[in-house]
Each structure stands twice: as C-alpha cells, then as structure tokens.
XYZ file of C-alpha atoms in Angstrom:
307
model
C 76.339 141.524 42.229
C 73.550 143.427 40.459
C 70.495 142.562 41.905
C 70.093 142.282 45.948
C 67.376 139.928 46.904
C 64.185 141.204 48.770
C 62.142 140.203 51.430
C 59.353 138.123 51.031
C 58.270 137.296 54.575
C 59.426 138.082 58.029
C 58.791 135.338 60.946
C 59.064 135.803 64.731
C 60.221 132.496 66.659
C 57.649 131.084 68.671
C 58.058 128.958 71.847
C 57.537 125.229 71.498
C 58.119 122.072 73.581
C 59.611 119.097 72.382
C 62.106 115.945 73.482
C 61.083 115.160 77.089
C 60.011 118.834 77.799
C 62.725 120.854 76.649
C 61.431 124.462 75.904
C 63.014 126.216 72.981
C 62.415 128.766 70.234
C 61.271 127.478 66.496
C 62.028 129.773 63.930
C 59.786 127.830 61.160
C 58.996 124.419 60.797
C 55.923 122.266 59.621
C 52.932 124.544 57.675
C 56.017 126.837 56.659
C 58.147 124.266 54.887
C 57.256 124.699 51.534
C 58.450 128.342 51.760
C 61.994 126.702 52.847
C 62.643 123.971 50.967
C 65.187 122.138 51.016
C 65.130 123.342 54.749
C 62.329 121.469 57.158
C 62.855 123.451 60.153
C 65.105 125.813 62.666
C 64.968 125.330 66.166
C 66.930 127.914 68.680
C 67.648 126.393 72.018
C 69.471 129.320 73.755
C 68.301 129.588 77.445
C 70.185 130.621 80.981
C 67.487 128.680 82.717
C 68.352 124.822 83.299
C 64.996 123.352 83.827
C 64.129 124.667 80.044
C 66.605 122.308 78.535
C 68.072 119.395 81.140
C 65.295 116.549 80.155
C 66.631 116.642 77.005
C 65.844 114.414 73.685
C 66.110 110.979 74.739
C 65.924 107.926 72.201
C 64.434 108.570 69.030
C 64.350 107.988 65.332
C 65.218 109.712 62.515
C 65.075 108.895 58.483
C 65.039 110.934 55.401
C 66.934 113.910 56.829
C 69.812 115.740 57.858
C 69.933 117.239 61.537
C 72.634 120.359 61.780
C 73.130 121.076 65.168
C 75.343 124.398 66.031
C 76.472 125.167 69.687
C 77.460 128.472 70.597
C 77.456 127.632 74.794
C 76.911 124.765 77.017
C 77.363 121.067 75.533
C 75.233 118.479 74.171
C 75.851 114.893 74.910
C 74.852 112.568 71.880
C 74.792 108.567 71.674
C 73.092 106.847 69.034
C 72.414 103.216 67.306
C 75.880 103.200 65.347
C 77.484 102.881 69.015
C 78.587 106.680 68.699
C 78.823 108.607 71.658
C 80.653 111.833 72.112
C 80.163 115.662 73.004
C 79.321 118.911 71.118
C 81.400 121.634 72.588
C 81.058 125.716 71.980
C 81.852 126.842 67.943
C 81.173 123.150 66.979
C 78.614 121.523 64.552
C 77.413 117.983 64.186
C 75.986 117.123 60.790
C 74.128 113.902 61.236
C 72.740 112.389 58.036
C 69.920 109.852 59.080
C 69.626 108.516 55.772
C 67.762 104.677 56.509
C 67.606 105.324 59.981
C 69.230 106.167 62.932
C 68.105 106.165 66.463
C 69.700 108.504 68.752
C 69.790 110.942 72.150
C 70.922 114.537 72.434
C 71.294 115.688 76.178
C 71.984 119.420 76.528
C 73.956 120.627 79.435
C 74.552 124.295 80.544
C 77.907 125.984 81.163
C 79.214 127.009 84.708
C 76.639 129.406 84.792
C 73.864 127.276 83.513
C 73.508 128.512 80.101
C 73.068 126.534 76.875
C 72.908 128.560 73.486
C 72.657 126.428 70.208
C 70.576 126.054 66.996
C 69.377 123.040 64.911
C 68.508 123.026 61.539
C 66.834 120.026 59.590
C 67.553 119.613 55.875
C 65.585 117.182 53.912
C 67.127 114.585 51.847
C 65.978 113.915 48.175
C 64.264 110.815 47.153
C 67.511 109.563 46.153
C 69.143 109.675 49.370
C 66.241 108.785 51.784
C 67.666 105.488 52.014
C 71.403 105.833 51.969
C 73.415 104.491 55.259
C 73.357 106.987 57.994
C 76.626 108.876 58.775
C 78.452 111.890 60.436
C 80.439 114.837 59.998
C 81.575 116.050 63.226
C 83.159 119.670 62.803
C 85.340 121.003 65.614
C 85.767 124.514 66.113
C 89.115 124.831 64.835
C 87.702 123.303 61.129
C 85.537 126.115 60.733
C 87.489 129.268 58.875
C 86.788 132.258 60.353
C 87.139 135.437 58.223
C 87.716 139.327 59.629
C 87.276 142.055 56.927
C 88.571 145.041 56.926
C 85.245 146.669 57.512
C 84.965 144.934 60.573
C 82.588 142.302 59.417
C 83.513 138.833 60.656
C 82.219 135.556 59.071
C 82.246 131.868 60.311
C 81.962 129.553 57.204
C 80.593 125.974 58.458
C 79.030 125.502 54.749
C 79.355 127.054 51.422
C 81.954 129.815 50.439
C 82.227 133.344 51.729
C 84.829 135.539 50.728
C 86.601 133.010 48.447
C 86.733 130.762 51.615
C 85.147 127.345 51.549
C 83.691 125.725 54.733
C 84.263 122.297 55.927
C 81.137 120.718 54.872
C 81.111 119.616 51.345
C 79.404 117.087 49.065
C 75.668 117.877 49.785
C 73.329 117.552 47.316
C 71.150 120.956 47.941
C 74.645 122.934 47.650
C 73.713 124.533 50.934
C 75.296 127.429 52.727
C 75.311 128.068 56.538
C 77.181 131.363 57.514
C 77.306 132.806 61.126
C 77.977 136.676 60.285
C 78.595 139.702 62.680
C 78.244 143.275 61.319
C 79.707 146.245 63.449
C 77.590 149.609 63.676
C 77.703 151.712 61.149
C 78.695 149.039 58.242
C 77.199 147.386 55.402
C 77.966 143.843 53.655
C 76.981 142.383 50.429
C 77.189 138.359 49.829
C 76.320 136.500 46.463
C 73.285 134.140 46.705
C 72.880 131.454 44.115
C 69.692 132.509 41.681
C 67.078 130.320 42.675
C 67.949 129.379 45.696
C 66.163 129.375 48.706
C 68.022 132.018 51.184
C 67.212 133.326 54.654
C 68.572 135.438 57.584
C 67.709 134.363 61.487
C 68.855 137.330 63.757
C 70.357 136.028 66.896
C 71.830 138.934 68.561
C 71.520 143.254 68.048
C 69.930 144.743 65.223
C 70.257 145.357 61.180
C 68.459 146.536 58.115
C 68.151 143.177 55.768
C 67.060 144.585 52.473
C 66.336 147.852 50.613
C 63.303 146.763 49.797
C 60.965 148.141 46.931
C 57.811 146.438 47.616
C 55.895 145.360 50.966
C 56.266 142.209 52.212
C 53.999 140.681 55.081
C 55.107 139.881 58.925
C 53.814 136.257 59.390
C 52.615 136.724 63.324
C 51.078 140.106 63.023
C 49.889 139.621 59.210
C 51.100 143.268 58.708
C 52.663 144.277 55.271
C 55.880 146.848 55.504
C 57.322 149.168 53.129
C 60.308 151.705 53.152
C 62.100 152.815 50.033
C 64.868 153.942 51.809
C 66.020 151.314 54.349
C 63.375 148.574 55.443
C 62.216 147.833 58.702
C 65.135 147.326 61.374
C 64.862 143.601 62.200
C 66.203 142.319 65.632
C 66.743 139.040 67.973
C 64.709 136.198 66.992
C 63.707 137.261 63.834
C 63.628 135.391 60.452
C 64.082 137.127 57.143
C 62.880 134.895 54.305
C 64.236 136.204 50.779
C 62.641 136.086 47.335
C 64.445 133.657 45.267
C 64.917 136.643 42.578
C 68.403 138.193 42.756
C 72.127 137.236 43.211
C 73.258 138.747 46.293
C 71.880 139.976 50.050
C 72.591 142.990 51.227
C 72.651 143.603 55.039
C 73.550 147.207 56.946
C 73.790 148.332 60.502
C 73.368 152.172 61.957
C 73.773 152.490 65.762
C 74.150 148.905 66.809
C 75.845 145.744 65.258
C 74.146 142.417 64.365
C 75.036 139.037 64.420
C 72.831 136.653 62.213
C 72.881 133.219 60.873
C 72.748 133.146 57.040
C 71.656 129.816 55.454
C 70.807 129.218 51.634
C 70.118 125.788 49.338
C 68.807 124.971 45.975
C 65.130 123.511 46.351
C 64.490 119.896 46.064
C 60.997 120.428 45.010
C 59.855 117.085 45.691
C 56.791 115.904 47.618
C 57.076 115.662 51.482
C 55.336 113.194 54.089
C 56.398 114.161 57.259
C 55.543 112.936 60.765
C 57.665 113.880 64.014
C 61.292 112.848 63.181
C 60.494 111.078 60.317
C 60.318 112.908 56.793
C 59.637 110.914 53.753
C 58.148 111.374 50.055
C 54.924 109.514 50.446
C 52.313 108.543 52.930
C 53.173 105.051 52.104
C 56.933 105.598 52.955
C 56.103 107.315 56.054
C 53.836 104.221 57.000
C 56.550 101.792 56.499
C 59.092 103.583 58.522
C 57.126 103.553 61.504
C 55.898 99.986 61.022
C 59.471 99.380 61.224
C 60.283 101.301 64.045
C 57.603 99.556 65.999
C 58.592 95.898 65.007
C 62.215 96.455 65.509
C 63.614 96.167 61.731
C 64.007 100.345 61.243
C 67.693 100.076 61.640
C 69.317 99.015 58.312
C 73.304 98.890 56.970
C 74.383 96.616 59.587
C 73.878 99.165 62.506
C 73.843 98.091 66.342
C 70.923 97.753 68.473
C 70.188 100.063 71.235
C-alpha cells in the first residue's frame, strides 16, 4: 500500500420520507448517483421513535437493481411475490437481487425500547443482468466473519475481503466490498482498495480522520472547501466521505474518541441510467416498459407467484 486515497467530496445525510411515511436519513442518491457508480443510494433508518418507521414500506416493485439491508437493531419483516416470508434480525443482511422484477413489502419493528437501526444500500445491475431471475442471499449474523486486530480494530466482513478474510457474499459482477469497521481511540487503520474502484465511508458513530488530504475538497451541504496538510477535517456521525478513484488504500485514524463506519467499494459500470422510483434501467424505453408491465399485470417473470 503506497498511495492513500484522498477525499473527493463530503456529504451530510439529509432527512427524507419514503414508503408509507417512513422518516429516514439519505446519505446519497438520485442526482449524486454518477459519483457513486455502481451504487445508487444509501439510506440510514436509525430511530428511537416508532412513529418514524412503523408505517413501513408496503407492497412495491423493483427491477434492475439489488437492495442490501443491514440491520443493527430491531427487526424487519419482509414478504414478496416469490412467496418468501421472513424476518431480518440484528447483525443480519438481506441481499436481494430484483433482476427482472419482484414485488415486496418491508415492515420495520423496534426492539423492546422502540428502537430500530439499519441501512439499505442500492446497487445497480449491469445491462446484461437487468432481466435475470430475482433471488435472495439471506446472511445470518453467524455467517459474517468478525475480525479483531491487536490494535483493537474490529471488522465485520459482509462482502469482499479484509485482513485475508472473505465475506459470505460472493459472485457479484461489480466486485463490491462492504465492511463494518470500529477503530478505538488513538489508533490507525489502513485498508487496500482496488485502483479505479469507487470507494466511500459512512460514519455511524464517533469521530475520525478519513484521509491525510494534500488537496482541497468540497463539503456538499455547505459548498465549502477544506484543506489541512496534517490530519484533514474530523468526520462525525451521519457523514459520508467519498474518495477519489486514484490510490491503492484508505487511511483512517482516531484521536480522543473511537469511530465506527461502513466502508463500501465497487467496480463502476459506466452505463447509462434511467431511474424512476424503485426501478432502474438503462433507457427511458426500458423504464416505460417496466411501468407499463407493472400496471397491466405482466411485470413478474420467471414463473413468480402472484401477490
């Protein structure tokens, strides 16, 4: 590891309302998507207030994407047009490949104290896989390896590889990496990233320095450029750090407090995007066809069951 990634842009998550009235924080999505190829959006649905999430996400379609739900607390019940039913528990991941089309519902429920905490990432599918049969990867807590380094750094490997340990989700075209990393106070961690892959970190607790920048970068919500030759600015909760594509590793350090963050990377598709609501295709014509099929009852393919 010779060349650390430097920060391209920093985003602060913003509140949006989705589903039947769920209040959540969006780290990125829609107009920012070209910067994050092959990823489409990242939602943070942590809340201690049941009125924020109990209305949930009633029946809705998806086509052309993958949705990756990672739960830290509470639960999410799901039901779909394939006839699947289940519950996502704390520490678990549901990796859903919508492919040619699926209709499902997701209903969050809080723990005994009324809290729910999780994240949903959307990954784009290449044109060659937009219409593959839909399927799931249900990843239990026990399936996700957790690494504990002598430095005190801990890493949950959902997808990709860290410290020579490979996560349970493999065989994804964009070669994604998804890590849940905690660094104690006063420590440093370096992690290799494939040259040219999109990479970003989303801070979910504490504070940390996410680059030794040698050039200014912009802060999305304020339009301000930062520059610090020594440590760079201190990043805290609900902040997303997008790295430039050059460099072979990310460098993260802490001072007086620990930090916990999600680290993502993946190979860009560099394909056109036609996106409306829960469906993402490559052309407007494909998008129009998807909604016409949804409206006329021919959306579901591959012998799926009717809802």
